[in-house]
PDB file of C-alpha atoms and ligand atoms in Angstrom:
ATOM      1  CA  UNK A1182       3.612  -9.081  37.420  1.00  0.00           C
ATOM      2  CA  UNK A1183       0.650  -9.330  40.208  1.00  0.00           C
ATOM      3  CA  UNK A1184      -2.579 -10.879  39.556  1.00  0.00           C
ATOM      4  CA  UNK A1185      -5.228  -9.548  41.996  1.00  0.00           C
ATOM      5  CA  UNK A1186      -7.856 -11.917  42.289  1.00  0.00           C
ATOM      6  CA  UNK A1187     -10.494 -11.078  44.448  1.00  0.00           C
ATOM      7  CA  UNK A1188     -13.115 -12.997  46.318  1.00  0.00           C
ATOM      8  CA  UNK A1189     -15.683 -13.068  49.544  1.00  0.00           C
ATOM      9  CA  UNK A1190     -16.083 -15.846  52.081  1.00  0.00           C
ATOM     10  CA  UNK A1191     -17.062 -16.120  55.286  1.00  0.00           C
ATOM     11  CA  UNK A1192     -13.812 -15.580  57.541  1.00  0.00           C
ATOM     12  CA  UNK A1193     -12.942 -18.986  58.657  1.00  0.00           C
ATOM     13  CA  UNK A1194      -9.899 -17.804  61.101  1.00  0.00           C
ATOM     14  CA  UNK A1195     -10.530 -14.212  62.210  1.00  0.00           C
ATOM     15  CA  UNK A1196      -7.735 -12.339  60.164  1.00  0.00           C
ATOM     16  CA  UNK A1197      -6.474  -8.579  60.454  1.00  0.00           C
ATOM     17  CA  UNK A1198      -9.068  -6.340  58.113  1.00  0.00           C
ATOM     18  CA  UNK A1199      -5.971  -3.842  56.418  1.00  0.00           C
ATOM     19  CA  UNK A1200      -7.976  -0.847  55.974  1.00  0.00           C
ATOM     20  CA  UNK A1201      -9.384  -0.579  59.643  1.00  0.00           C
ATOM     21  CA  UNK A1202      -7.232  -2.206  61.547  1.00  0.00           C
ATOM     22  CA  UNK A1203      -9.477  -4.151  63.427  1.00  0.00           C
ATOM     23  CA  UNK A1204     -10.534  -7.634  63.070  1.00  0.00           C
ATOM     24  CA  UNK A1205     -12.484  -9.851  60.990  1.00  0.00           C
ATOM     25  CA  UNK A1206     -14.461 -12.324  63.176  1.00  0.00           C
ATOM     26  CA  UNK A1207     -14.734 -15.934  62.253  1.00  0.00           C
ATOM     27  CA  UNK A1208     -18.125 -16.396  60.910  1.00  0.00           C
ATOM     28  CA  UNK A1209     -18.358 -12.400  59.292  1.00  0.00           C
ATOM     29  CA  UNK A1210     -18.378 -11.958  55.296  1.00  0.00           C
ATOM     30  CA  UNK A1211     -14.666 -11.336  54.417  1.00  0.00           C
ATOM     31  CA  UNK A1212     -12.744 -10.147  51.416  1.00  0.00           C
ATOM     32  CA  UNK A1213      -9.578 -11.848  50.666  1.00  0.00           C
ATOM     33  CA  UNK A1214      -7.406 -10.145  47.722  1.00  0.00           C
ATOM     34  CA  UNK A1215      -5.044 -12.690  46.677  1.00  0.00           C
ATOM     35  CA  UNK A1216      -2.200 -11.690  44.721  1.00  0.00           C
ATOM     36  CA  UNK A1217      -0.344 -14.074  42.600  1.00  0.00           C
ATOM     37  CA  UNK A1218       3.157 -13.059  42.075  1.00  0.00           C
ATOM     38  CA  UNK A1219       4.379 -14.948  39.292  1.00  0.00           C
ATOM     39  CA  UNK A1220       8.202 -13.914  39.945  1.00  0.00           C
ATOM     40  CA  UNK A1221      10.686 -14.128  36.993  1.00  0.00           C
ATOM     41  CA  UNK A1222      12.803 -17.275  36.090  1.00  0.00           C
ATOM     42  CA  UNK A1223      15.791 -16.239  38.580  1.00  0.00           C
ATOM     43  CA  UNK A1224      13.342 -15.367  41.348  1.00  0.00           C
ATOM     44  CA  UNK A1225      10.505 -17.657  42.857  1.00  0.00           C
ATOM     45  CA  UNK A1226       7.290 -15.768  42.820  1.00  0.00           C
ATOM     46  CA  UNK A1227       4.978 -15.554  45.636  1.00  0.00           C
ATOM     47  CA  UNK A1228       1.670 -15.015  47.242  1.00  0.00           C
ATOM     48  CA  UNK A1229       0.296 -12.427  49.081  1.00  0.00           C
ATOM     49  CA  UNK A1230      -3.526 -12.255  50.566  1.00  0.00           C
ATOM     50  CA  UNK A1231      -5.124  -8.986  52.063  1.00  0.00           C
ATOM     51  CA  UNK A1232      -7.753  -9.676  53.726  1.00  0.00           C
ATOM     52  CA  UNK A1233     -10.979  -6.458  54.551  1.00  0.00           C
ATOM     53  CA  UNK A1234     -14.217  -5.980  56.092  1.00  0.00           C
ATOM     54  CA  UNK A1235     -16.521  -5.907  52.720  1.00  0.00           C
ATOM     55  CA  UNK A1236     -17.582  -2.377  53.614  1.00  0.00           C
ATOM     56  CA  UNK A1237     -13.380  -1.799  54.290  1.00  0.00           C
ATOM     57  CA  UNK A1238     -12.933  -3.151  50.832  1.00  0.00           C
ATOM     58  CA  UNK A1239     -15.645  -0.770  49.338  1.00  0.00           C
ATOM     59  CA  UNK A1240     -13.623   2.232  51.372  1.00  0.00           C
ATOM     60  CA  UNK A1241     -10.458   1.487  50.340  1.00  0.00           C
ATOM     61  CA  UNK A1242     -11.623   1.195  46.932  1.00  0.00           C
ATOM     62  CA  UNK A1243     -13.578   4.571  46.857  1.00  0.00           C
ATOM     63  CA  UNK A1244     -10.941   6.199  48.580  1.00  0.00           C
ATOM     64  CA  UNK A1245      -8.383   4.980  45.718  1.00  0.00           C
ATOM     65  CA  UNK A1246     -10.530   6.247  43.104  1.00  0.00           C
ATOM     66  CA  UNK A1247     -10.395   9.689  45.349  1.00  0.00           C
ATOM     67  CA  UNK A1248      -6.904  10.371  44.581  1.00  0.00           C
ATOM     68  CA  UNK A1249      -7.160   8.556  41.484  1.00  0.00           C
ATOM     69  CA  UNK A1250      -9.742  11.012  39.630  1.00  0.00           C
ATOM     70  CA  UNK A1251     -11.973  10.570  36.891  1.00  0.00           C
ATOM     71  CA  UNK A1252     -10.004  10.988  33.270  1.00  0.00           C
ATOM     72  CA  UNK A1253     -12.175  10.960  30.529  1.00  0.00           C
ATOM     73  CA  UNK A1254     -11.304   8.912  27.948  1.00  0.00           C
ATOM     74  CA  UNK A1255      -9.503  10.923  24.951  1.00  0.00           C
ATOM     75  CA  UNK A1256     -10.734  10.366  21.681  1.00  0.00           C
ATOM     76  CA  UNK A1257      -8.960  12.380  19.850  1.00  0.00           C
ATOM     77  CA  UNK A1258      -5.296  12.896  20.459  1.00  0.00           C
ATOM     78  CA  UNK A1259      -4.409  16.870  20.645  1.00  0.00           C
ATOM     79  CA  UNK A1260      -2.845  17.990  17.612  1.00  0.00           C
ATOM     80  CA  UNK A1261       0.993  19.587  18.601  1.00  0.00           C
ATOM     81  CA  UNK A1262       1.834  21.372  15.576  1.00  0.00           C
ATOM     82  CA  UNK A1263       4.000  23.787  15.202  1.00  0.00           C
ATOM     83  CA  UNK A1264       2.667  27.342  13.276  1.00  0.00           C
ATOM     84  CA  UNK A1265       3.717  26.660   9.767  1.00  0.00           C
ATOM     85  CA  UNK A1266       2.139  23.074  10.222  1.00  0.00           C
ATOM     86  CA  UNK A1267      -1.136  24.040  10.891  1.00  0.00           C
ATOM     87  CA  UNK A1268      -0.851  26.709   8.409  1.00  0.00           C
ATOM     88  CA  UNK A1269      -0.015  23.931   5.841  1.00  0.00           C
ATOM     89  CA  UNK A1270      -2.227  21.702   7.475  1.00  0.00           C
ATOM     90  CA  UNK A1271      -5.180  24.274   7.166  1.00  0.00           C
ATOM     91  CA  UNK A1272      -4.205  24.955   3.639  1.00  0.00           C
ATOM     92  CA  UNK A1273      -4.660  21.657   2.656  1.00  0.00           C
ATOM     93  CA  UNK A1274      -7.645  21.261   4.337  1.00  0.00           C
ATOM     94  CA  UNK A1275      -9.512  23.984   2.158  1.00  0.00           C
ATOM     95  CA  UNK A1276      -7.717  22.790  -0.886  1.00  0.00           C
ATOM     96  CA  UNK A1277     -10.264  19.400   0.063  1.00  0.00           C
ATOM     97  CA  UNK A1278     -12.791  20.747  -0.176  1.00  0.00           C
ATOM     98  CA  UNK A1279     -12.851  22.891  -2.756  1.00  0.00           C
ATOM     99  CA  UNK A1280     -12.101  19.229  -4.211  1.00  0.00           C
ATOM    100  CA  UNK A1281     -15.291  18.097  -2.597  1.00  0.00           C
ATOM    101  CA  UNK A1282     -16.825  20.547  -3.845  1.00  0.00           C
ATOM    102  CA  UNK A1283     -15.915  20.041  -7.673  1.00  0.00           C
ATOM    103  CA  UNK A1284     -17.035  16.607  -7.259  1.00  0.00           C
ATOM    104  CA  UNK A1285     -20.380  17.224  -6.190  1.00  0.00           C
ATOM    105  CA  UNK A1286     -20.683  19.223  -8.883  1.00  0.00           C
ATOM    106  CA  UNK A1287     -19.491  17.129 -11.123  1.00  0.00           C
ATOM    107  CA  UNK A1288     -21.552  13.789  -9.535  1.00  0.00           C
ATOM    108  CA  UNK A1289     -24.570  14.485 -12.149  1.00  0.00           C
ATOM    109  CA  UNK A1290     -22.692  15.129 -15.217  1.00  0.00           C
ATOM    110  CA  UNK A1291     -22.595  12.025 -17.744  1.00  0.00           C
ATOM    111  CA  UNK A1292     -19.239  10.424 -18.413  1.00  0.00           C
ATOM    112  CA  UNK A1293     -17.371  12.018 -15.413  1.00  0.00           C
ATOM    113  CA  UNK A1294     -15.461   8.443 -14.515  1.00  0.00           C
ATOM    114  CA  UNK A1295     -12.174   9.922 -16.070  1.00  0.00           C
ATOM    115  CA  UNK A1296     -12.604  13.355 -13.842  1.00  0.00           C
ATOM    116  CA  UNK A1297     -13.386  12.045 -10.848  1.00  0.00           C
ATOM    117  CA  UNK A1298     -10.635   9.393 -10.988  1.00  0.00           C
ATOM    118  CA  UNK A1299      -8.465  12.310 -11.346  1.00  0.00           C
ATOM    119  CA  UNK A1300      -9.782  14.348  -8.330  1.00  0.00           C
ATOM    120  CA  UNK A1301      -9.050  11.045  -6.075  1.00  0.00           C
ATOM    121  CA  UNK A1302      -6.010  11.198  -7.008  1.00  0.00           C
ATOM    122  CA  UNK A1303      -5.601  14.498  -6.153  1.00  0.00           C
ATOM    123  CA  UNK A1304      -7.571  13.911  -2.953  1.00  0.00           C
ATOM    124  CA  UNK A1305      -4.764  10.841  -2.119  1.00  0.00           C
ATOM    125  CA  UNK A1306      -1.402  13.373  -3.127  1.00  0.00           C
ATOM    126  CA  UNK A1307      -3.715  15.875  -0.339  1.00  0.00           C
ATOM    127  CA  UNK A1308      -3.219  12.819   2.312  1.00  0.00           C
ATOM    128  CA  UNK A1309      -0.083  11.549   1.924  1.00  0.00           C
ATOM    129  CA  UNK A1310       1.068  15.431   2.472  1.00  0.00           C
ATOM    130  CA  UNK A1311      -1.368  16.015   5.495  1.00  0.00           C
ATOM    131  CA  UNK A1312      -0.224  12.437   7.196  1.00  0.00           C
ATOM    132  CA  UNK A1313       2.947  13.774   8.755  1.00  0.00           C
ATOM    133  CA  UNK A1314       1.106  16.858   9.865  1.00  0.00           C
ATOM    134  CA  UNK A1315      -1.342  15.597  12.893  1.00  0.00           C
ATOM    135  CA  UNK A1316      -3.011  12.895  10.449  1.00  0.00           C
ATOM    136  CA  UNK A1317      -5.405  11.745   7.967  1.00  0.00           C
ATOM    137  CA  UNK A1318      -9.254  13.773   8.842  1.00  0.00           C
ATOM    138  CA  UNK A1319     -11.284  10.425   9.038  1.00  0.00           C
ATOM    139  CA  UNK A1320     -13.731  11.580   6.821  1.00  0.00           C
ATOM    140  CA  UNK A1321     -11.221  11.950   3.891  1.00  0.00           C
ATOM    141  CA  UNK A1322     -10.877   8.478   3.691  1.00  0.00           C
ATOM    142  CA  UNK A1323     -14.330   8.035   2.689  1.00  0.00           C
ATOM    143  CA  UNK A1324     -14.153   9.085  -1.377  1.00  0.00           C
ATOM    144  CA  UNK A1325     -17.445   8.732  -2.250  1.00  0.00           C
ATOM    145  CA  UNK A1326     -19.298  12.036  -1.415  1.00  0.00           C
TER     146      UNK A1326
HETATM  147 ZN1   ZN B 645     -12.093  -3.279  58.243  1.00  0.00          ZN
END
């Protein structure tokens, strides 16, 4: 495992910059990337430094990021189901919320503890079916609507 560690000096012996080629003067800002090899416990580990121009750093950084390109971070994993699943997956989606449905109408009628217990429980049998088929929908695990 390497630990980059990266830091800038002024070069105190003029050292090879690795992107350009070309020196870095005594005196002139310098970047030194140090890596820290930790090696395993039947090999020593070992050091290695780079050292850049801080512009040369900067290039080499933007130029990584280049062929590297911008991913946006996925929030939501795509669902691979086959047909039937998302057939039986969509299925039990509308059988939800025709469940939601019955308890919003139900929400202002008096003494509806006993009814509503029982559509939870038919909203939980709906999950543990829909699990295996690309997931619980994050909103069905909020039960009080
Ligand atoms: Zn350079």
């Amino acid at each position: 495992m390497t630990i980059p560690n990266v830091t800038m000096n002024h070069c105190q012996r003029k050292a090879l910059c690795l992107w350009c080629n070309h020196h870095v003067e005594a005196g002139e800002p310098m970047v030194t990337v140090f890596f820290w090899n930790r090696g395993t416990p039947s090999h020593k580990g070992f050091n290695v430094k780079r050292y850049y121009h801080p512009q040369c750093w900067v290039e080499q950084g933007l130029d990584y990021l280049k062929r590297n390109p911008y991913v946006p971070y996925q929030r939501k994993k795509k669902l691979e189901l086959t047909r039937e699943q998302s057939k039986q997956r969509y299925s039990l989606l509308k059988s939800k919320a025709s469940i939601d449905q019955r308890k919003r109408n139900l929400a202002n009628e008096p003494n509806n503890e006993v009814a509503m217990v029982a559509l939870n429980i038919k909203i939980a049998g709906l999950m543990i079916e829909i699990a295996p088929i690309g997931g619980i929908p994050k909103k069905w695990l909020d039960l009080h609507i």
